Structure formats: structure tokens, C-alpha cells
Amino acid sequence: MQLNPPVHRASTVLFKDTDAFLARGSQLYDGFMYGLYGTPTTRELETRIAAIEGGHRAIVVPSGLAAITHVILALCKPGDHIIITDSAYGGSRAFATSALVRLGIDVEYIPSDAGSVQAYLKPQTRLVLLESPGYYTMEIQDIAAIAAEAHAAGALVLLDNSWGFGASSMFEHGVDICCTALSKYAAGAGDLCMGSITVATEDMYRTLKAFVAGLGAGVSSDDAYLVMRGLLTLDTRLRDHAARALGLSQWLSSHPAVKEVINPARPGDRWHARFQKYFRGGNGLFSVVLHDGSLDAIRRMLDGLEVFKIGASWGSPHSLLAAAYPHGERSVDRWPKDQYILRLHIGLEKVAALKCDLDRALSRAAGIAALRVR
């Protein structure tokens, strides 16, 4: 017996006789025909991901972005219309505004805090892409209401659930497909890239599995094992990250350099009611807006960090800071010109050290004296 499943590395799969070899295509969905399309290790990971998401089955792919792009390409054709929240991940937006437009797929953006898509639905609407909380700015859409409207119009709902993985059950709210960046809290160490596509029905699984296989997209069994190892501590890590982030959110909300803290898990946050509706808990990721949100102030803050590191990803034990400029990345939402936003990932370092590092950084940005932090 083993505590963890073994790593099955394979490209070639052997068959007992000629008939089994010639019929190997029948193994795409539930068996093994070639290492690219699945091994016992990757299949086990998919089973565990589907259970965590509350879905029917899952497919693992090389990245979180690949999960989103593969779904859209599999389900949409020229002439179709898709609706995307304005706060969607930057990679998703770039794909939509470049590749999808070239393919003749109509893309329309909606407000990031949308409670309805009724006014945007068309007869040719095929897909609604949501992301809650939104990329950097943390808006939460009213997912159940939007799903009901989309389904009534014959459209499907795809949710980027990277933030809510392990702390949500989005299929209960009408979502058809959840895409997740397993690179984040699932893996938990910041050292690999992988994504997952979890679906509500067997028909959807077979449609997407065949398409992903046709593109030649697969993942390493070694990486799949590392994600499974991360899943063993997922709940504990999420609780610890969330508690630390909540405490630092409260502290930052009263800091003289801070204009606003955006953490939907924090009571009093403008998205907290929707957070309570759709999530069981939070994590270590939230955002901050400074009174002086200029690029010069951001540079003064970030370039002298000691404990925090500058990086775009999140989910590992390491605390990270990243800056974004929403004004230049939105189509519908209003965001002040020359106002940057900071996204923090609170890792597992000592909280006192994180506070000191943040206070010194904020004081540099605002040109004020540092506080005495304990």
C-alpha cells in the first residue's frame, strides 16, 4: 500500500493483441491509449480536481490560460458571440481581442460587477465568461442570476475559478464549466504550470476531451503528482493564507497611505455580500489602492521590498506584490487615469515581518514617516 499514488511516466502504451491496438481510440475517455492523452497519474488528479470543484469530470491541461482558451475554441465558431467580464484575466482578454476576433467570433465585454447579462444576450451568444473575484480589482459577479439568464437564452457559462478553487461549489450556482489555474493554491509551491477544465456533464466532458486531445495538449505525470501532493494540504493552507490576509487587510485599511483595501472576504468590503453567497472562505490574495497611485509612487514602494517579492503569480508560501494599470486594460469599467492598483499575495512568513516590510514600503510611496509596527 502507498499513501500517495505512484507516478506513471509513459508515451507508449502497450496492447495485448491486434484487435485491442486497432480499437485503442475507444480508450480516450476512460482508458489509456497514449501517454499524451492520459496516464493513471493524470487520471487520478482529474478525479480529485472534479471532486474538489463539485463537477462531473475534469481535464488537466498545461496552464490555467490553456484551460480557458481550449474551452472557447472547442465550443465557439465563426459568427458566434461571447460575453466576457471586463475584469477577466489579462491573458484571456488578449486571446479574445486578438485570436477570437481574427476567427470571426464576436466578443463583448460587460461590467465587472454585473448582476445581469440580459441586455447583452443575442441569438448567437454561445458563451458567457465570468471571473470572480476579478483580476486585480476583485469584483464578484452575481453568478447564479447570470447563469439563469444565459441558460434561458441557450448560452453556456464558463467561470475562471482560480481564486475560488477549494472554497467554492460553482456548479451549484449554474456554472457549466470551471477553469482553474492549478499553478496557484492547488500546487501550492509556485514551481509548476497547469490548469484544469471541470465540467457538469459527460457530454461536455467528451466534447472537450476530444478537442484537447486533438490539439495535442497534455501534462507531465511528474507535475500531476506534485499537484496531487499539494492538494493534501489545500484546506489547511487556504485557511492560514486567508487568516493572515484578513488580518493584514484590516491593518492596511487604516494605514495613512492606503485609500482602499479590496478583499471580498473582509466584512465591510463592497463585494462581501456576494462573497458570502458564492464562497466558503477566502485566501491570501487581495488588492490595495493608494492615495498616490502614480507609477512613481509604485516604484518607490516596490523597489525597496525585502520580505515581499515582486511577482505576478500567487498561491505559494511566498508573499508577493504586483502592480497593474486597470485604466489601460478595461473596455467598460471606469478606472481613474494614472491610478495603479497593487495586488498582494500574503504568504506564510511571519506576520510581523510582513507588516514591517509593507509599512516601510508604503511610507516610501507616500513620503511619510514609517510607523512603529509590532
Short mmCIF file of C-alpha atoms in Angstrom, two decimals:
data_model
loop_
_atom_site.label_atom_id
_atom_site.label_comp_id
_atom_site.label_asym_id
_atom_site.label_seq_id
_atom_site.Cartn_x
_atom_site.Cartn_y
_atom_site.Cartn_z
CA MET A 1 0.00 0.00 0.00
CA GLN A 2 1.03 3.60 -0.66
CA LEU A 3 -0.06 6.88 0.90
CA ASN A 4 0.23 8.65 -2.43
CA PRO A 5 -0.44 7.36 -5.95
CA PRO A 6 2.64 6.40 -7.98
CA VAL A 7 3.96 8.42 -10.89
CA HIS A 8 3.26 6.66 -14.19
CA ARG A 9 5.51 8.06 -16.89
CA ALA A 10 4.52 6.98 -20.37
CA SER A 11 4.39 7.88 -24.00
CA THR A 12 3.94 4.41 -25.48
CA VAL A 13 1.11 2.23 -24.17
CA LEU A 14 1.18 -1.49 -24.95
CA PHE A 15 -1.82 -3.59 -26.02
CA LYS A 16 -2.44 -7.30 -25.54
CA ASP A 17 -3.30 -8.09 -29.18
CA THR A 18 -4.01 -6.66 -32.63
CA ASP A 19 -7.70 -6.03 -32.01
CA ALA A 20 -7.00 -4.10 -28.82
CA PHE A 21 -4.43 -1.97 -30.62
CA LEU A 22 -6.73 -1.19 -33.54
CA ALA A 23 -9.52 -0.26 -31.12
CA ARG A 24 -7.28 1.94 -28.96
CA GLY A 25 -9.22 5.09 -29.88
CA SER A 26 -12.06 3.85 -27.68
CA GLN A 27 -9.81 4.37 -24.64
CA LEU A 28 -9.62 8.16 -25.00
CA TYR A 29 -12.29 8.91 -22.41
CA ASP A 30 -11.88 6.17 -19.83
CA GLY A 31 -8.72 4.24 -20.53
CA PHE A 32 -5.18 4.64 -21.80
CA MET A 33 -4.15 4.80 -25.45
CA TYR A 34 -1.08 7.09 -25.46
CA GLY A 35 0.70 8.97 -22.70
CA LEU A 36 -0.23 12.37 -24.11
CA TYR A 37 -3.92 11.69 -23.56
CA GLY A 38 -3.70 10.41 -20.00
CA THR A 39 -1.86 8.17 -17.58
CA PRO A 40 -3.06 6.64 -14.29
CA THR A 41 -1.42 9.61 -12.53
CA THR A 42 -3.11 12.33 -14.56
CA ARG A 43 -6.45 10.49 -14.45
CA GLU A 44 -6.26 10.33 -10.66
CA LEU A 45 -5.52 14.05 -10.48
CA GLU A 46 -8.52 14.76 -12.71
CA THR A 47 -10.75 12.71 -10.44
CA ARG A 48 -9.58 14.67 -7.39
CA ILE A 49 -9.98 18.04 -9.11
CA ALA A 50 -13.55 17.20 -10.16
CA ALA A 51 -14.38 16.22 -6.57
CA ILE A 52 -12.97 19.48 -5.18
CA GLU A 53 -14.85 21.58 -7.76
CA GLY A 54 -18.06 19.58 -7.30
CA GLY A 55 -18.19 18.75 -11.01
CA HIS A 56 -18.73 15.60 -13.05
CA ARG A 57 -15.27 15.16 -14.60
CA ALA A 58 -12.13 17.19 -15.21
CA ILE A 59 -9.38 17.50 -17.80
CA VAL A 60 -5.89 18.74 -16.96
CA VAL A 61 -4.05 20.97 -19.44
CA PRO A 62 -0.69 22.77 -19.46
CA SER A 63 -1.86 26.05 -17.85
CA GLY A 64 -4.82 27.97 -16.49
CA LEU A 65 -4.91 30.09 -19.63
CA ALA A 66 -4.88 26.95 -21.79
CA ALA A 67 -7.95 25.74 -19.91
CA ILE A 68 -9.87 28.89 -20.88
CA THR A 69 -8.66 29.14 -24.48
CA HIS A 70 -9.23 25.45 -25.22
CA VAL A 71 -12.82 25.63 -23.97
CA ILE A 72 -13.60 28.71 -26.07
CA LEU A 73 -12.04 27.23 -29.20
CA ALA A 74 -13.84 23.92 -28.68
CA LEU A 75 -17.27 25.47 -28.23
CA CYS A 76 -17.29 28.59 -30.42
CA LYS A 77 -17.29 29.00 -34.19
CA PRO A 78 -17.18 31.98 -36.57
CA GLY A 79 -20.31 34.07 -36.16
CA ASP A 80 -20.79 33.17 -32.51
CA HIS A 81 -20.98 35.83 -29.80
CA ILE A 82 -19.33 35.57 -26.39
CA ILE A 83 -19.73 37.81 -23.35
CA ILE A 84 -16.72 38.44 -21.10
CA THR A 85 -16.46 40.24 -17.77
CA ASP A 86 -14.29 43.32 -18.05
CA SER A 87 -12.11 42.15 -15.14
CA ALA A 88 -11.12 38.88 -16.81
CA TYR A 89 -7.52 37.69 -16.60
CA GLY A 90 -5.23 39.65 -18.91
CA GLY A 91 -4.29 36.56 -20.89
CA SER A 92 -7.95 35.77 -21.52
CA ARG A 93 -8.58 39.34 -22.72
CA ALA A 94 -5.57 39.26 -25.01
CA PHE A 95 -6.72 35.98 -26.53
CA ALA A 96 -10.25 37.30 -27.01
CA THR A 97 -9.25 40.56 -28.64
CA SER A 98 -6.68 39.01 -30.94
CA ALA A 99 -7.27 35.36 -31.81
CA LEU A 100 -11.05 35.30 -31.42
CA VAL A 101 -11.59 38.44 -33.45
CA ARG A 102 -9.45 37.00 -36.26
CA LEU A 103 -11.56 33.84 -36.14
CA GLY A 104 -14.75 35.83 -36.65
CA ILE A 105 -16.08 35.40 -33.12
CA ASP A 106 -17.83 38.47 -31.73
CA VAL A 107 -16.57 39.49 -28.27
CA GLU A 108 -18.47 41.83 -25.98
CA TYR A 109 -17.41 42.98 -22.50
CA ILE A 110 -19.72 43.57 -19.55
CA PRO A 111 -19.19 45.45 -16.27
CA SER A 112 -17.04 43.51 -13.83
CA ASP A 113 -19.69 43.72 -11.11
CA ALA A 114 -22.53 42.63 -13.41
CA GLY A 115 -25.67 41.29 -11.78
CA SER A 116 -27.30 40.53 -15.13
CA VAL A 117 -26.36 39.86 -18.75
CA GLN A 118 -29.88 40.08 -20.12
CA ALA A 119 -29.18 43.24 -22.09
CA TYR A 120 -26.13 41.67 -23.75
CA LEU A 121 -27.55 38.31 -24.81
CA LYS A 122 -28.11 37.71 -28.53
CA PRO A 123 -29.48 34.75 -30.50
CA GLN A 124 -25.88 33.87 -31.44
CA THR A 125 -24.50 34.13 -27.89
CA ARG A 126 -22.71 30.86 -27.21
CA LEU A 127 -20.71 31.52 -24.04
CA VAL A 128 -20.52 33.83 -21.04
CA LEU A 129 -17.06 34.04 -19.45
CA LEU A 130 -17.03 35.16 -15.81
CA GLU A 131 -14.20 35.59 -13.34
CA SER A 132 -14.96 36.11 -9.67
CA PRO A 133 -13.23 37.80 -7.96
CA GLY A 134 -11.94 39.73 -10.92
CA TYR A 135 -8.33 40.02 -11.98
CA TYR A 136 -6.64 42.55 -9.66
CA THR A 137 -9.80 44.61 -8.95
CA MET A 138 -11.66 41.75 -7.21
CA GLU A 139 -15.23 42.35 -8.38
CA ILE A 140 -17.70 39.47 -7.94
CA GLN A 141 -20.47 38.97 -10.44
CA ASP A 142 -23.90 37.65 -9.44
CA ILE A 143 -23.07 34.24 -10.85
CA ALA A 144 -26.36 32.42 -10.27
CA ALA A 145 -28.50 35.19 -11.75
CA ILE A 146 -26.27 35.43 -14.81
CA ALA A 147 -26.25 31.65 -15.28
CA ALA A 148 -30.05 31.52 -15.21
CA GLU A 149 -30.30 34.24 -17.85
CA ALA A 150 -27.63 32.64 -20.03
CA HIS A 151 -29.24 29.21 -19.92
CA ALA A 152 -32.65 30.64 -20.80
CA ALA A 153 -31.03 32.13 -23.91
CA GLY A 154 -29.26 28.87 -24.81
CA ALA A 155 -25.78 30.02 -23.76
CA LEU A 156 -23.24 28.31 -21.52
CA VAL A 157 -21.40 29.79 -18.54
CA LEU A 158 -17.64 29.39 -18.15
CA LEU A 159 -16.10 30.59 -14.89
CA ASP A 160 -12.42 31.23 -14.23
CA ASN A 161 -12.37 29.82 -10.69
CA SER A 162 -8.66 30.19 -9.96
CA TRP A 163 -9.30 32.39 -6.90
CA GLY A 164 -12.12 30.26 -5.52
CA PHE A 165 -10.63 26.81 -6.04
CA GLY A 166 -11.09 24.75 -2.90
CA ALA A 167 -13.51 27.26 -1.36
CA SER A 168 -16.48 27.24 -3.73
CA SER A 169 -19.07 24.99 -5.38
CA MET A 170 -19.86 26.90 -8.54
CA PHE A 171 -21.79 24.11 -10.25
CA GLU A 172 -24.44 24.53 -7.57
CA HIS A 173 -24.96 28.06 -8.88
CA GLY A 174 -25.49 27.09 -12.50
CA VAL A 175 -21.96 27.25 -13.91
CA ASP A 176 -21.38 24.78 -16.75
CA ILE A 177 -17.57 24.78 -16.86
CA CYS A 178 -14.95 25.80 -14.28
CA CYS A 179 -11.42 26.59 -15.43
CA THR A 180 -8.73 26.77 -12.78
CA ALA A 181 -5.04 27.64 -12.71
CA LEU A 182 -3.70 24.70 -10.72
CA SER A 183 -0.37 26.56 -10.69
CA LYS A 184 -1.76 28.56 -7.76
CA TYR A 185 -3.05 27.07 -4.50
CA ALA A 186 -3.59 23.57 -5.89
CA ALA A 187 0.12 23.01 -6.47
CA GLY A 188 0.98 25.42 -3.67
CA ALA A 189 4.70 25.89 -4.26
CA GLY A 190 4.93 28.29 -7.20
CA ASP A 191 7.07 25.90 -9.20
CA LEU A 192 4.88 24.49 -11.99
CA CYS A 193 2.24 25.46 -14.54
CA MET A 194 -1.00 23.53 -15.03
CA GLY A 195 -4.69 24.15 -15.48
CA SER A 196 -7.91 22.20 -15.28
CA ILE A 197 -11.27 22.16 -17.03
CA THR A 198 -14.06 20.79 -14.86
CA VAL A 199 -17.47 20.18 -16.39
CA ALA A 200 -21.01 19.41 -15.26
CA THR A 201 -21.94 16.68 -17.76
CA GLU A 202 -20.48 13.68 -19.55
CA ASP A 203 -21.40 15.08 -22.96
CA MET A 204 -19.44 18.24 -22.27
CA TYR A 205 -16.51 16.20 -20.97
CA ARG A 206 -16.35 14.15 -24.18
CA THR A 207 -16.62 17.21 -26.39
CA LEU A 208 -13.78 18.99 -24.62
CA LYS A 209 -11.61 15.91 -24.10
CA ALA A 210 -11.68 15.11 -27.81
CA PHE A 211 -10.80 18.70 -28.69
CA VAL A 212 -7.95 18.95 -26.17
CA ALA A 213 -6.56 15.61 -27.41
CA GLY A 214 -6.78 16.83 -31.00
CA LEU A 215 -4.67 19.88 -30.11
CA GLY A 216 -2.03 17.63 -28.58
CA ALA A 217 -2.30 19.23 -25.14
CA GLY A 218 -1.15 17.05 -22.25
CA VAL A 219 0.63 17.36 -18.91
CA SER A 220 3.56 15.64 -17.29
CA SER A 221 2.77 12.87 -14.83
CA ASP A 222 5.52 14.22 -12.59
CA ASP A 223 3.80 17.61 -12.46
CA ALA A 224 0.44 15.93 -11.91
CA TYR A 225 1.92 14.15 -8.91
CA LEU A 226 3.20 17.43 -7.49
CA VAL A 227 -0.28 18.96 -7.77
CA MET A 228 -1.80 15.94 -6.02
CA ARG A 229 0.72 16.33 -3.23
CA GLY A 230 -0.29 19.97 -2.91
CA LEU A 231 -3.96 19.03 -2.69
CA LEU A 232 -3.27 17.06 0.50
CA THR A 233 -2.73 20.31 2.43
CA LEU A 234 -5.01 22.58 0.39
CA ASP A 235 -7.68 23.21 3.03
CA THR A 236 -5.15 23.91 5.78
CA ARG A 237 -3.11 26.24 3.62
CA LEU A 238 -6.16 28.16 2.39
CA ARG A 239 -7.31 28.77 5.96
CA ASP A 240 -3.88 30.00 7.02
CA HIS A 241 -3.41 32.24 3.99
CA ALA A 242 -6.94 33.63 4.43
CA ALA A 243 -6.49 34.40 8.13
CA ARG A 244 -3.22 36.22 7.51
CA ALA A 245 -4.67 38.15 4.57
CA LEU A 246 -7.73 39.16 6.57
CA GLY A 247 -5.61 40.45 9.44
CA LEU A 248 -3.32 42.41 7.14
CA SER A 249 -6.33 43.75 5.21
CA GLN A 250 -7.75 45.17 8.42
CA TRP A 251 -4.42 46.70 9.36
CA LEU A 252 -3.85 48.20 5.91
CA SER A 253 -7.33 49.70 5.80
CA SER A 254 -6.28 52.21 8.48
CA HIS A 255 -2.82 52.95 7.08
CA PRO A 256 -2.44 56.64 6.12
CA ALA A 257 -1.02 55.78 2.68
CA VAL A 258 -3.90 53.46 1.75
CA LYS A 259 -7.04 54.72 0.04
CA GLU A 260 -8.86 51.37 -0.21
CA VAL A 261 -8.34 47.71 0.54
CA ILE A 262 -10.26 45.34 -1.74
CA ASN A 263 -10.65 41.94 -0.10
CA PRO A 264 -14.10 40.38 -0.64
CA ALA A 265 -13.54 38.11 2.39
CA ARG A 266 -13.31 41.15 4.68
CA PRO A 267 -16.57 42.22 6.38
CA GLY A 268 -17.44 45.67 5.13
CA ASP A 269 -15.85 45.13 1.73
CA ARG A 270 -18.14 46.23 -1.10
CA TRP A 271 -18.22 42.70 -2.52
CA HIS A 272 -18.58 40.89 0.80
CA ALA A 273 -22.29 40.01 0.39
CA ARG A 274 -21.61 38.26 -2.90
CA PHE A 275 -18.52 36.64 -1.42
CA GLN A 276 -20.70 35.11 1.31
CA LYS A 277 -23.16 33.90 -1.31
CA TYR A 278 -20.62 32.15 -3.51
CA PHE A 279 -17.58 31.25 -1.40
CA ARG A 280 -16.95 29.22 1.76
CA GLY A 281 -13.72 31.02 2.55
CA GLY A 282 -11.01 33.29 1.25
CA ASN A 283 -7.29 33.01 0.62
CA GLY A 284 -4.19 35.18 0.65
CA LEU A 285 -4.94 37.33 -2.40
CA PHE A 286 -6.34 40.87 -2.22
CA SER A 287 -5.69 44.33 -3.64
CA VAL A 288 -4.86 47.80 -2.37
CA VAL A 289 -5.34 51.27 -3.86
CA LEU A 290 -3.04 54.01 -2.61
CA HIS A 291 -3.89 57.69 -2.19
CA ASP A 292 -0.96 58.31 -4.51
CA GLY A 293 -1.38 55.64 -7.14
CA SER A 294 1.11 57.11 -9.61
CA LEU A 295 3.78 54.98 -11.23
CA ASP A 296 6.47 56.93 -9.39
CA ALA A 297 4.88 56.08 -6.02
CA ILE A 298 4.51 52.42 -7.03
CA ARG A 299 8.19 52.28 -7.96
CA ARG A 300 9.22 53.81 -4.63
CA MET A 301 7.14 51.22 -2.83
CA LEU A 302 8.05 48.06 -4.71
CA ASP A 303 11.71 48.62 -5.50
CA GLY A 304 12.81 48.56 -1.86
CA LEU A 305 10.91 45.46 -0.70
CA GLU A 306 12.73 42.97 1.49
CA VAL A 307 10.30 40.24 2.59
CA PHE A 308 7.74 40.63 -0.18
CA LYS A 309 8.91 39.83 -3.70
CA ILE A 310 7.66 41.32 -6.96
CA GLY A 311 5.84 38.68 -8.98
CA ALA A 312 2.68 38.11 -10.97
CA SER A 313 1.57 34.70 -9.72
CA TRP A 314 0.31 33.63 -6.29
CA GLY A 315 -0.59 30.63 -4.14
CA SER A 316 2.84 29.65 -2.82
CA PRO A 317 4.21 30.15 0.74
CA HIS A 318 5.93 33.31 -0.51
CA SER A 319 4.45 36.80 -0.22
CA LEU A 320 4.24 38.72 -3.48
CA LEU A 321 3.33 42.19 -4.71
CA ALA A 322 2.28 43.06 -8.26
CA ALA A 323 1.12 46.30 -9.86
CA ALA A 324 -1.45 46.79 -12.61
CA TYR A 325 -2.95 49.70 -14.53
CA PRO A 326 -6.68 48.99 -14.93
CA HIS A 327 -7.38 52.17 -16.90
CA GLY A 328 -5.42 50.76 -19.83
CA GLU A 329 -6.85 47.25 -19.61
CA ARG A 330 -10.62 47.78 -19.43
CA SER A 331 -13.29 48.31 -22.06
CA VAL A 332 -16.33 49.06 -19.90
CA ASP A 333 -15.30 49.72 -16.30
CA ARG A 334 -14.28 53.21 -15.28
CA TRP A 335 -10.89 53.44 -13.60
CA PRO A 336 -9.06 56.70 -12.83
CA LYS A 337 -6.32 57.62 -15.26
CA ASP A 338 -2.80 57.37 -13.80
CA GLN A 339 -4.12 55.23 -10.91
CA TYR A 340 -2.28 51.95 -10.42
CA ILE A 341 -3.52 49.16 -8.21
CA LEU A 342 -1.43 46.80 -6.09
CA ARG A 343 -2.22 43.12 -5.64
CA LEU A 344 -0.83 41.36 -2.59
CA HIS A 345 -0.44 37.68 -2.02
CA ILE A 346 0.10 37.00 1.68
CA GLY A 347 2.35 34.02 2.14
CA LEU A 348 3.36 32.08 5.22
CA GLU A 349 6.20 34.23 6.52
CA LYS A 350 5.98 35.81 9.97
CA VAL A 351 3.19 38.39 10.01
CA ALA A 352 5.28 40.91 11.96
CA ALA A 353 7.95 40.83 9.24
CA LEU A 354 5.32 41.31 6.54
CA LYS A 355 3.83 44.30 8.35
CA CYS A 356 7.21 45.95 8.78
CA ASP A 357 8.08 45.44 5.12
CA LEU A 358 4.72 46.81 3.98
CA ASP A 359 4.87 49.81 6.29
CA ARG A 360 8.33 50.78 5.12
CA ALA A 361 7.22 50.34 1.50
CA LEU A 362 4.04 52.37 1.95
CA SER A 363 5.92 55.09 3.77
CA ARG A 364 8.37 55.35 0.85
CA ALA A 365 5.47 55.57 -1.59
CA ALA A 366 3.66 58.28 0.36
CA GLY A 367 6.71 60.19 1.53
CA ILE A 368 5.73 59.85 5.20
CA ALA A 369 7.48 58.62 8.30
CA ALA A 370 7.31 54.87 8.92
CA LEU A 371 5.03 53.66 11.71
CA ARG A 372 6.22 51.69 14.70
CA VAL A 373 4.89 48.29 13.74
CA ARG A 374 4.71 45.33 16.10
#
